[in-house]
Coordinates of N, CA and C and ligand atoms in Angstrom, one line a residue:
X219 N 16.1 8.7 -11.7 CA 15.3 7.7 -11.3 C 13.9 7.8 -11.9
X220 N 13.5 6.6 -12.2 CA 12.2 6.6 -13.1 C 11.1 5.6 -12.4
X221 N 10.0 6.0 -12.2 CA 8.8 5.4 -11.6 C 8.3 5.0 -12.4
X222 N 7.6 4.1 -12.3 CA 6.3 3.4 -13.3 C 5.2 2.8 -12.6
X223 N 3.9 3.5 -13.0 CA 2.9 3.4 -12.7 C 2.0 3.6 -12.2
X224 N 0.9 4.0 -12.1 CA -0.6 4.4 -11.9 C -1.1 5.2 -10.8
X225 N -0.8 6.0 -10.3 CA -1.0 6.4 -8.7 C -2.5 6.1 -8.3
X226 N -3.0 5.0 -9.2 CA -4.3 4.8 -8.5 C -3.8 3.4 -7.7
X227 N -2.8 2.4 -8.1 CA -2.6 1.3 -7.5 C -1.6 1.8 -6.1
X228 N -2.5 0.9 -5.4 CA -1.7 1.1 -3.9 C -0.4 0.7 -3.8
X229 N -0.2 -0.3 -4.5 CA 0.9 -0.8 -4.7 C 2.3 0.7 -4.8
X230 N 1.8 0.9 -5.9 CA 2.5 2.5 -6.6 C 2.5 3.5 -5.6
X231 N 1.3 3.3 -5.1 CA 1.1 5.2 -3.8 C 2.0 4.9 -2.5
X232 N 2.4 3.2 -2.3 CA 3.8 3.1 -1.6 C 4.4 3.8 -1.9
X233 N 4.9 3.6 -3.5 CA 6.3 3.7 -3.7 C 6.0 5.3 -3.5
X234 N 5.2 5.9 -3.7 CA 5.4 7.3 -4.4 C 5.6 8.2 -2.4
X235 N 5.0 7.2 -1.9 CA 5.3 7.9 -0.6 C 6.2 7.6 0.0
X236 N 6.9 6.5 -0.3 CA 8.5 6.1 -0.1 C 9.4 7.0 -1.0
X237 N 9.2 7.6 -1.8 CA 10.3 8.7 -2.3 C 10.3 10.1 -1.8
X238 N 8.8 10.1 -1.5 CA 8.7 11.5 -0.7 C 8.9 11.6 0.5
X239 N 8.9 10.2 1.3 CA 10.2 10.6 2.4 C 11.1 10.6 2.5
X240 N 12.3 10.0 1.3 CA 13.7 9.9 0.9 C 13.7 11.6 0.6
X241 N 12.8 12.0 -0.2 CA 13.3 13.2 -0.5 C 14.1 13.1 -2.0
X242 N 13.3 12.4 -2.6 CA 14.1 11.9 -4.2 C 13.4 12.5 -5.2
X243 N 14.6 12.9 -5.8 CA 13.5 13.0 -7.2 C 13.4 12.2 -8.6
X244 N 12.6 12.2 -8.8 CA 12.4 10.9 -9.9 C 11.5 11.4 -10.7
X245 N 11.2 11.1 -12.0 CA 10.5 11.2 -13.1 C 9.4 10.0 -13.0
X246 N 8.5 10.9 -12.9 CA 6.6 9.2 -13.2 C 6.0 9.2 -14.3
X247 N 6.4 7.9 -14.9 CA 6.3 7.9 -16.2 C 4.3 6.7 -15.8
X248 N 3.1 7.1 -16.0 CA 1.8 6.7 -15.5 C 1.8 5.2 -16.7
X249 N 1.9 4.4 -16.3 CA 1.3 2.7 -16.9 C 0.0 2.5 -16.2
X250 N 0.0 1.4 -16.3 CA -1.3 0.4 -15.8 C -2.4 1.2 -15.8
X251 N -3.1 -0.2 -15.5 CA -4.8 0.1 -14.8 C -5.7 0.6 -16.9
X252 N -6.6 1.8 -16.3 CA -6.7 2.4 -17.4 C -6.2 3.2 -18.7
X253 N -4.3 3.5 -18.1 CA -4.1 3.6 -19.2 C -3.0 3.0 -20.0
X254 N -3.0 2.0 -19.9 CA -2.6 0.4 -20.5 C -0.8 0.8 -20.1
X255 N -0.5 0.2 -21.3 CA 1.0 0.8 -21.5 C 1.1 -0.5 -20.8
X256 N 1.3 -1.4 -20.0 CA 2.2 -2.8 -19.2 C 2.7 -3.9 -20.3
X257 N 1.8 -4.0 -21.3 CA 2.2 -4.9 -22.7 C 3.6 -4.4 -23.4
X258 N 3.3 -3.2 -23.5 CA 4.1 -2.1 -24.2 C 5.6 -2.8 -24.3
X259 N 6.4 -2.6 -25.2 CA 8.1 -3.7 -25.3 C 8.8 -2.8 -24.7
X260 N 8.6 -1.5 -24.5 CA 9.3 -0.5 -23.1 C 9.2 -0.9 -22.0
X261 N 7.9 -1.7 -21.8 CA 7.5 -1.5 -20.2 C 8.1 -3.2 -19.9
X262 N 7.8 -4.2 -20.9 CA 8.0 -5.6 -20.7 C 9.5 -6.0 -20.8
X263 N 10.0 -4.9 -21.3 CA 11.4 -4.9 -21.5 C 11.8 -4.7 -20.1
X264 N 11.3 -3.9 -18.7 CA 11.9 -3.9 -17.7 C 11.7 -5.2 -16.4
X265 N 10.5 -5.7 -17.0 CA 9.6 -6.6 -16.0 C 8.8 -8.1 -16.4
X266 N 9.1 -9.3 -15.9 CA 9.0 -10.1 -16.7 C 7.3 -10.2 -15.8
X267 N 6.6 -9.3 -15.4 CA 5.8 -9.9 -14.5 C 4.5 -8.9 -14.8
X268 N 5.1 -7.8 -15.5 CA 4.1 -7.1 -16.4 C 3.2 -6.0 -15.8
X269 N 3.2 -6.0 -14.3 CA 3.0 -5.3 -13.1 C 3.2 -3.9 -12.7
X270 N 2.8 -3.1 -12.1 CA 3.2 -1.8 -11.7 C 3.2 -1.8 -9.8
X271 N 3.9 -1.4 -9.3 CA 5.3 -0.2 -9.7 C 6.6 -1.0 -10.2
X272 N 7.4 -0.4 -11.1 CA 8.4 -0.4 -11.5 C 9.6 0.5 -11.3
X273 N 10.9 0.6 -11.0 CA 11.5 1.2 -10.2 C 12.7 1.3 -11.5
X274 N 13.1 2.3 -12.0 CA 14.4 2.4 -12.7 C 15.6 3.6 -11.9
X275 N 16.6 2.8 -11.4 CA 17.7 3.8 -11.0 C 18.8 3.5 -11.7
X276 N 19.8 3.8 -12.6 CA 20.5 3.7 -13.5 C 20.6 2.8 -14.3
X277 N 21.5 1.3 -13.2 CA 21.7 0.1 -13.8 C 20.6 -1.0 -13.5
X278 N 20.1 -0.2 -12.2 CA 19.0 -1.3 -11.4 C 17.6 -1.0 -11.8
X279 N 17.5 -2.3 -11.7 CA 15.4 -2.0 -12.5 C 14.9 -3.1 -11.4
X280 N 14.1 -2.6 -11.1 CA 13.0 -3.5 -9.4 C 11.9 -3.3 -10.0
X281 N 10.8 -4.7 -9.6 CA 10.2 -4.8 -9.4 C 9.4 -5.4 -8.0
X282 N 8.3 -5.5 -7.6 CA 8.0 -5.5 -6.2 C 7.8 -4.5 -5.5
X283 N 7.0 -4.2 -5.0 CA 7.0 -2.9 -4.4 C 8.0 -2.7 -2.7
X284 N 7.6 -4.1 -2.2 CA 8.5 -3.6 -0.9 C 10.1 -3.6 -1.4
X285 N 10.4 -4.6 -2.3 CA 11.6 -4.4 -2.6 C 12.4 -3.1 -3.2
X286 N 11.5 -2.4 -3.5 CA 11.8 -1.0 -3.7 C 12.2 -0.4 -3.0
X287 N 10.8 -0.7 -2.2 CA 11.1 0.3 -0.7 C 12.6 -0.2 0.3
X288 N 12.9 -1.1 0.1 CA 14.4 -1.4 0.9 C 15.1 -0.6 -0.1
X289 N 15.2 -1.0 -1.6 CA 15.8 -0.5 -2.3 C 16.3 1.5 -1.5
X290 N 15.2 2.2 -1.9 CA 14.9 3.6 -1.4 C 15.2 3.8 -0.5
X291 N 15.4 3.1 0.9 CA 15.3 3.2 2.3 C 17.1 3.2 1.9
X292 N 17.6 2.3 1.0 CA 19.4 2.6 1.4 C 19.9 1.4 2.0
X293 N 19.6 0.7 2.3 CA 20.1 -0.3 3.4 C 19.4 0.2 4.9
X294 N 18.9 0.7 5.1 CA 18.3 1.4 6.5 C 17.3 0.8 7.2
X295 N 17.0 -0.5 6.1 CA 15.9 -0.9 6.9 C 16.3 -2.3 8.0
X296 N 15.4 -1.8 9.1 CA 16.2 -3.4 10.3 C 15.1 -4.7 10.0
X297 N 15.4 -5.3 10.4 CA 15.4 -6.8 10.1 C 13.9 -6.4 11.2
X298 N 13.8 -5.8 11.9 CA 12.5 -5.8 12.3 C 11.3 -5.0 11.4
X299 N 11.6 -3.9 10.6 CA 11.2 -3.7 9.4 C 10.4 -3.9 8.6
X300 N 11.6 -4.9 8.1 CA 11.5 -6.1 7.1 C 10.1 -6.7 7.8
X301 N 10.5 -7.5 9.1 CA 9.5 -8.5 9.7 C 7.9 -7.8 9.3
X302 N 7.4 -6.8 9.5 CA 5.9 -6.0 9.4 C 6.2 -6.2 8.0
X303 N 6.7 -5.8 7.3 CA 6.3 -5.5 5.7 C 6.7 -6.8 5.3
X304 N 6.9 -7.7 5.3 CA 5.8 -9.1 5.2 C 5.3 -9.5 5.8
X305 N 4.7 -9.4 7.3 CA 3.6 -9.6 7.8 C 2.6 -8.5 7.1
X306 N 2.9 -7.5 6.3 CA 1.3 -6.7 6.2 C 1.7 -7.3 4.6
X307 N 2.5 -7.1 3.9 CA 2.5 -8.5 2.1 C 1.4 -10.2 2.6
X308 N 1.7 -10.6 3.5 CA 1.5 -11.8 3.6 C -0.3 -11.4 4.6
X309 N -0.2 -11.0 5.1 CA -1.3 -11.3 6.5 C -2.7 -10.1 6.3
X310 N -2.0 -8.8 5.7 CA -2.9 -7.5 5.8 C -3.4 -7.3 4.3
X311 N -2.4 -7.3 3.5 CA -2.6 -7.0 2.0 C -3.9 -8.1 1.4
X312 N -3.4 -9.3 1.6 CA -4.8 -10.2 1.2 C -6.1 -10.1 1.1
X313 N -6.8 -9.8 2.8 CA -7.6 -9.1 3.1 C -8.2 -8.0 2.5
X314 N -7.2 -7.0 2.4 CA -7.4 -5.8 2.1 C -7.9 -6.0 1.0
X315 N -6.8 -6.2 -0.3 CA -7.0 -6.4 -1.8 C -8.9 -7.0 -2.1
X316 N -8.9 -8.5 -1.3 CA -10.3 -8.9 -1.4 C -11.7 -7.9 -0.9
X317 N -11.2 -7.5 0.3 CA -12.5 -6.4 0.4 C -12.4 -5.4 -0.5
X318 N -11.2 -4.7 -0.7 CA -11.6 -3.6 -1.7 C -12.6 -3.9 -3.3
X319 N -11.9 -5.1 -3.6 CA -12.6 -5.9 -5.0 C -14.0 -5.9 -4.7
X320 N -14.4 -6.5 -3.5 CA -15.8 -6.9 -3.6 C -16.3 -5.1 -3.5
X321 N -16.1 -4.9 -2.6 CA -16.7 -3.5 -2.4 C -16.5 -1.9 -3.5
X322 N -15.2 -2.8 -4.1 CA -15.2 -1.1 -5.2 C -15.1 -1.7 -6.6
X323 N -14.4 -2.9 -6.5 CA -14.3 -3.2 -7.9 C -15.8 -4.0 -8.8
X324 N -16.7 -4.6 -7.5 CA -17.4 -5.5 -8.3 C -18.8 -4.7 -8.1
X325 N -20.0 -4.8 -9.2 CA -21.2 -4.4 -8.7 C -21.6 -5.4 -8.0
X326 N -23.2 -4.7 -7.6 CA -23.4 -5.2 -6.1 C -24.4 -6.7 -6.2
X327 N -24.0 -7.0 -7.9 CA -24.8 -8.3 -8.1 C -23.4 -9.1 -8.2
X328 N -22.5 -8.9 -8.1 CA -21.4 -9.6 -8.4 C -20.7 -9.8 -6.8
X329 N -21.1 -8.7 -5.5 CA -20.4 -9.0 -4.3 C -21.0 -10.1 -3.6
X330 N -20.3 -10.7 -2.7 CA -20.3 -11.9 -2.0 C -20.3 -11.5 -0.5
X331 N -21.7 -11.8 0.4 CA -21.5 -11.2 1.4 C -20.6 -12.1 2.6
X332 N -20.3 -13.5 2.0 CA -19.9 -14.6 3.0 C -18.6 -14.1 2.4
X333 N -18.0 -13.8 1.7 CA -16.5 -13.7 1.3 C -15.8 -12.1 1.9
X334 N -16.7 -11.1 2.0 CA -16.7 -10.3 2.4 C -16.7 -10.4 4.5
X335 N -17.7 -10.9 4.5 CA -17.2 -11.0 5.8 C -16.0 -11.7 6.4
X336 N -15.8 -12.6 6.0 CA -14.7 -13.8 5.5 C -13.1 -12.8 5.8
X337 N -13.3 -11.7 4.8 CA -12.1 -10.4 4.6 C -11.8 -9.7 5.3
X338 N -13.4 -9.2 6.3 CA -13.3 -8.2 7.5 C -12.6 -8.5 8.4
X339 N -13.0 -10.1 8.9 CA -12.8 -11.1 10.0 C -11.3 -11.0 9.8
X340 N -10.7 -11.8 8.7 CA -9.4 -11.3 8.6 C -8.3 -10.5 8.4
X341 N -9.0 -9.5 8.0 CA -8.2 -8.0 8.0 C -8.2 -7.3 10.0
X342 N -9.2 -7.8 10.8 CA -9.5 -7.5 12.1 C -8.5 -8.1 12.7
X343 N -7.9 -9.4 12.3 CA -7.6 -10.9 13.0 C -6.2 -10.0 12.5
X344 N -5.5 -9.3 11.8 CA -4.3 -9.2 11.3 C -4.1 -7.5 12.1
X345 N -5.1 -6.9 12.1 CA -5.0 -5.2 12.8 C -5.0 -5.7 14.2
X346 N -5.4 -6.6 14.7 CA -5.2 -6.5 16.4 C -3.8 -6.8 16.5
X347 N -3.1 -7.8 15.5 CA -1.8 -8.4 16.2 C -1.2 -6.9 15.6
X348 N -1.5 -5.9 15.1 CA -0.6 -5.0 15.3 C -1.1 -4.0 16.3
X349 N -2.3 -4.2 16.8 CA -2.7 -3.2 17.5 C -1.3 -4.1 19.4
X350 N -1.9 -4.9 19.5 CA -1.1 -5.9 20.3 C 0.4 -5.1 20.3
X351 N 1.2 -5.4 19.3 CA 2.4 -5.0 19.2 C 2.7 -3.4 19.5
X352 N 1.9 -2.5 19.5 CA 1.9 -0.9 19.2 C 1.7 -1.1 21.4
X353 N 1.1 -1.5 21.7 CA 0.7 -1.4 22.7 C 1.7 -1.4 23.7
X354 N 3.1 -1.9 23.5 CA 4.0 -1.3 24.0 C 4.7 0.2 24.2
X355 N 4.1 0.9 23.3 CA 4.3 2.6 23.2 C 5.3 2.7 22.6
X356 N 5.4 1.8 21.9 CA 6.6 2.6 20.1 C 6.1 3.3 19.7
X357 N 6.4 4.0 19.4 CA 5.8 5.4 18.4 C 5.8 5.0 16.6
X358 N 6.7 3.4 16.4 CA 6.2 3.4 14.9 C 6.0 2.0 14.9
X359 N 5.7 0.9 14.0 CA 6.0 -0.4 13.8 C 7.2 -1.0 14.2
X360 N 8.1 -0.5 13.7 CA 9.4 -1.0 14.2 C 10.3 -0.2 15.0
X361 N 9.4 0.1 15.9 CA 10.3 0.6 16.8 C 9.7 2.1 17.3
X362 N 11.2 3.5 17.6 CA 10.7 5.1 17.8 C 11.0 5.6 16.7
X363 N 11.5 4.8 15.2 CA 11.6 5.8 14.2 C 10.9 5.3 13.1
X364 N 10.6 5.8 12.0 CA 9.5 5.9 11.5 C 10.4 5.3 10.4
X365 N 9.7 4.0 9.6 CA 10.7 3.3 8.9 C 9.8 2.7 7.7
X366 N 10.2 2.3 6.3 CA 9.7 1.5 5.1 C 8.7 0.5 6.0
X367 N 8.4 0.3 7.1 CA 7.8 -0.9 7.6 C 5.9 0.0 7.4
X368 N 6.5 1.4 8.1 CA 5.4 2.2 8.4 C 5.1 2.7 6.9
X369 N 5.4 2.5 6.2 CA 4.8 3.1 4.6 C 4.1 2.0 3.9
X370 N 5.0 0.9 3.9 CA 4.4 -0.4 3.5 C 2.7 -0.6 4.3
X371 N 2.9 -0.9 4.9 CA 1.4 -1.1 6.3 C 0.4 0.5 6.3
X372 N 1.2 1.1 6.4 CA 0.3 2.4 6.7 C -0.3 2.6 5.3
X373 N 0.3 2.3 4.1 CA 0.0 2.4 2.4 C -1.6 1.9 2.1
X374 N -2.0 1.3 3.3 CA -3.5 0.3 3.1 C -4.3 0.6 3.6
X375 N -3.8 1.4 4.6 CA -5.0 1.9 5.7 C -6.3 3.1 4.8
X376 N -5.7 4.3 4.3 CA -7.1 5.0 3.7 C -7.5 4.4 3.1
X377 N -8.0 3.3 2.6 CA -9.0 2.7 1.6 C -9.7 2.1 2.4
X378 N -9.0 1.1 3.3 CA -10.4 0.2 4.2 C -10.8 0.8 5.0
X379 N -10.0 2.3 6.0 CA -10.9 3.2 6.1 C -11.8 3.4 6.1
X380 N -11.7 4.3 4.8 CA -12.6 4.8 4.0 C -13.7 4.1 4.2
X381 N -13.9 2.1 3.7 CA -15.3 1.7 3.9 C -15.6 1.3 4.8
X382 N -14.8 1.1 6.1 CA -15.0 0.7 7.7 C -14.4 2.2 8.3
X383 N -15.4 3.2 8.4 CA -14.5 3.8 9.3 C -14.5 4.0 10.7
X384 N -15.2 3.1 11.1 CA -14.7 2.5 12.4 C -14.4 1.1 12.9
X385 N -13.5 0.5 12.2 CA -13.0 -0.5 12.2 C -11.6 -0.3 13.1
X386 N -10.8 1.1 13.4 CA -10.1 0.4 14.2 C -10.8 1.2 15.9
X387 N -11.8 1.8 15.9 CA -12.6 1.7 17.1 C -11.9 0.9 18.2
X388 N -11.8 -0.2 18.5 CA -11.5 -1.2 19.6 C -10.2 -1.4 19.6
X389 N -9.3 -0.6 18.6 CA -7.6 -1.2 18.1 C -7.0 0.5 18.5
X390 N -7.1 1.3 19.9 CA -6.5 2.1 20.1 C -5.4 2.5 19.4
X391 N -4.7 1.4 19.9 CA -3.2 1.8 19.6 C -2.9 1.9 17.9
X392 N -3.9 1.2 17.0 CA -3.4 1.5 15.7 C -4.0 2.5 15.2
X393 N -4.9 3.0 16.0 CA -5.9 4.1 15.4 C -4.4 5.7 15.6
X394 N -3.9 5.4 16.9 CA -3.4 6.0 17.4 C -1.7 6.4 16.3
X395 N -1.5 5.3 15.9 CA 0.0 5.1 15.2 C -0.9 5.7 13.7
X396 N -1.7 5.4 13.2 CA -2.4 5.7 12.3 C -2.6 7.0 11.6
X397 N -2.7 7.8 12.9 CA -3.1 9.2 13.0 C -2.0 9.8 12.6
X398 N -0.9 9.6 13.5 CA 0.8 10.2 13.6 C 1.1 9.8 12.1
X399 N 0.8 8.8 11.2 CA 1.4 8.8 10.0 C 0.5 9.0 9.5
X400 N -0.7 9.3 9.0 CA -1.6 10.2 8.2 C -1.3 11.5 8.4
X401 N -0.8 11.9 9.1 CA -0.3 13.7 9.2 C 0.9 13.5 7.9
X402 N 1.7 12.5 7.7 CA 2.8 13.2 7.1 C 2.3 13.7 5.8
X403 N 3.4 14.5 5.3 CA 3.1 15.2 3.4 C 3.3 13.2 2.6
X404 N 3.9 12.7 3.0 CA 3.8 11.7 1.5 C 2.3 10.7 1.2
X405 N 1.8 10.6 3.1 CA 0.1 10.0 2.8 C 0.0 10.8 2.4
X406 N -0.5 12.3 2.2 CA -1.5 13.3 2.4 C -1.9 13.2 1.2
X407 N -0.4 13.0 0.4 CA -0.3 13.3 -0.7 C -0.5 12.2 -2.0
X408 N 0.0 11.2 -1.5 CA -0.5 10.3 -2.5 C -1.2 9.2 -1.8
X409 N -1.8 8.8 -0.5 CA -2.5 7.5 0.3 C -4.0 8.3 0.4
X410 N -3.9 9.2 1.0 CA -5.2 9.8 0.9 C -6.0 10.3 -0.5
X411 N -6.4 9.5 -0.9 CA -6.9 9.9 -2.7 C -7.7 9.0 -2.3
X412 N -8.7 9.7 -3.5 CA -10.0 8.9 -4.4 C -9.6 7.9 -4.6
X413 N -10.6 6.8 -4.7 CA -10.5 5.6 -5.7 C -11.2 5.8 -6.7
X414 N -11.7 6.9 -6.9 CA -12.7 6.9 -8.2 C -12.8 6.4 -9.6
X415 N -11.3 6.2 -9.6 CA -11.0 6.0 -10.5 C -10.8 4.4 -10.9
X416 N -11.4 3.9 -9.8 CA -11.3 2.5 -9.9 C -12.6 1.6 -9.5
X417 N -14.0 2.6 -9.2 CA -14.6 2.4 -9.1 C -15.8 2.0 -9.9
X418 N -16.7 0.7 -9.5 CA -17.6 -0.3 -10.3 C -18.8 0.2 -10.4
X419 N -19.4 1.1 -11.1 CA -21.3 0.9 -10.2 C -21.7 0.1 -10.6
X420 N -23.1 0.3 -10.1 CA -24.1 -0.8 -10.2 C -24.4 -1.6 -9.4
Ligands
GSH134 N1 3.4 -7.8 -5.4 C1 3.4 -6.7 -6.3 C2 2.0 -6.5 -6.9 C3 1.9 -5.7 -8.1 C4 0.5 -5.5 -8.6 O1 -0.3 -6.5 -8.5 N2 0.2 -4.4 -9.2 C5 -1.1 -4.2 -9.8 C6 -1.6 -2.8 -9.3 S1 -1.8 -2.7 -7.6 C7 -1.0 -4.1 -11.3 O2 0.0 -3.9 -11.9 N3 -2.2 -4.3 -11.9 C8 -2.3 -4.2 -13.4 C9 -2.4 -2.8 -13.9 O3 -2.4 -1.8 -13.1 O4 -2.5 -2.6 -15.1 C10 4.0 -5.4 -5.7 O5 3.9 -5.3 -4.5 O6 4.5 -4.6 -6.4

């Protein structure tokens, strides 16, 4: 099995913590970001979208990152799952991506404070309806076992963290489900990291 791409993109530190809870091993071959390689006729040869992560298992080549992660999961993943890991593709990731931009990727003559607030508001509006859902006392997103739902969604949380860190303050229950999966070895290991390397001054 062959990985592709950047462990600085969140996208990638999914995948990479989706194999470290399969327990797989795979070869990471580093593309994107700063050190190019996505043009490359190796890399475009797998992906008509030119993007990282890229997923090589023998005959099958994925792109997508959740699609991987069902991929990796085996078939294991339930239809309720599925449901969070495009509610956090569609509802959380947006958000997210836009705050991180203004705040890490752009200098501070380039951030927008109305677009920024704009992202908080909405990243809040998307963590309560999961704080909401948790508040039944499941111990994961989908459910008491701990599933591709919680990697996908949980894959976002140390970065806006990081610049809110008390944003989930008022959202008990996700601060609480939050905790329980920041202990495992595959955040520890590849969600909790620097962004340094993606970072704008000025
Ligand atoms: N929806 C795609 C998004 C893929 C994506 O946008 N990847 C970014 C990194 S997070 C990328 O390849 N950027 C260009 C680069 O790293 O060179 C997924 O979930 O895999």
């Amino acid at each position: 099995m062959i990985l592709w791409g950047r462990a600085s993109s969140v996208n990638v530190q999914k995948v990479l913590w989706g194999l470290e809870e399969q327990g797989l091993v795979y070869e990471h071959k580093i593309v994107g970001g700063k050190f190019g390689g996505t043009d490359d006729p190796e890399f475009t040869a797998l992906t008509p979208v030119r993007r990282v992560p890229v997923l090589q298992d023998g005959d099958v080549t994925l792109f997508e990152s959740n699609a991987i992660l069902r991929y990796l999961a085996n078939g294991q993943t339930t239809p309720v799952a599925d449901m969070w890991m495009e509610f956090g593709s569609t509802t959380l990731q947006p958000p997210f991506i836009g705050l991180f931009w203004q705040q890490v990727r752009m200098t501070k003559a380039e951030q927008d404070q109305a677009v920024l607030e704009g992202q908080i508001k909405a990243l809040y509006a998307g963590l309560e309806i999961v704080n909401t859902a948790l508040s039944d006392g499941r111990a994961y997103l989908a459910g008491n076992d701990f599933s591709m739902a919680d990697v996908a969604i949980g894959s976002l949380f140390h970065r806006f963290m990081d610049l809110h860190p008390t944003i989930l303050d008022a959202l008990p229950h996700v601060d609480e489900w939050h905790a329980s999966i920041a202990a495992r070895a595959g955040y520890r290991k590849w969600i909790a990291t620097s962004d340094e390397e993606l970072r704008v001054t000025g």
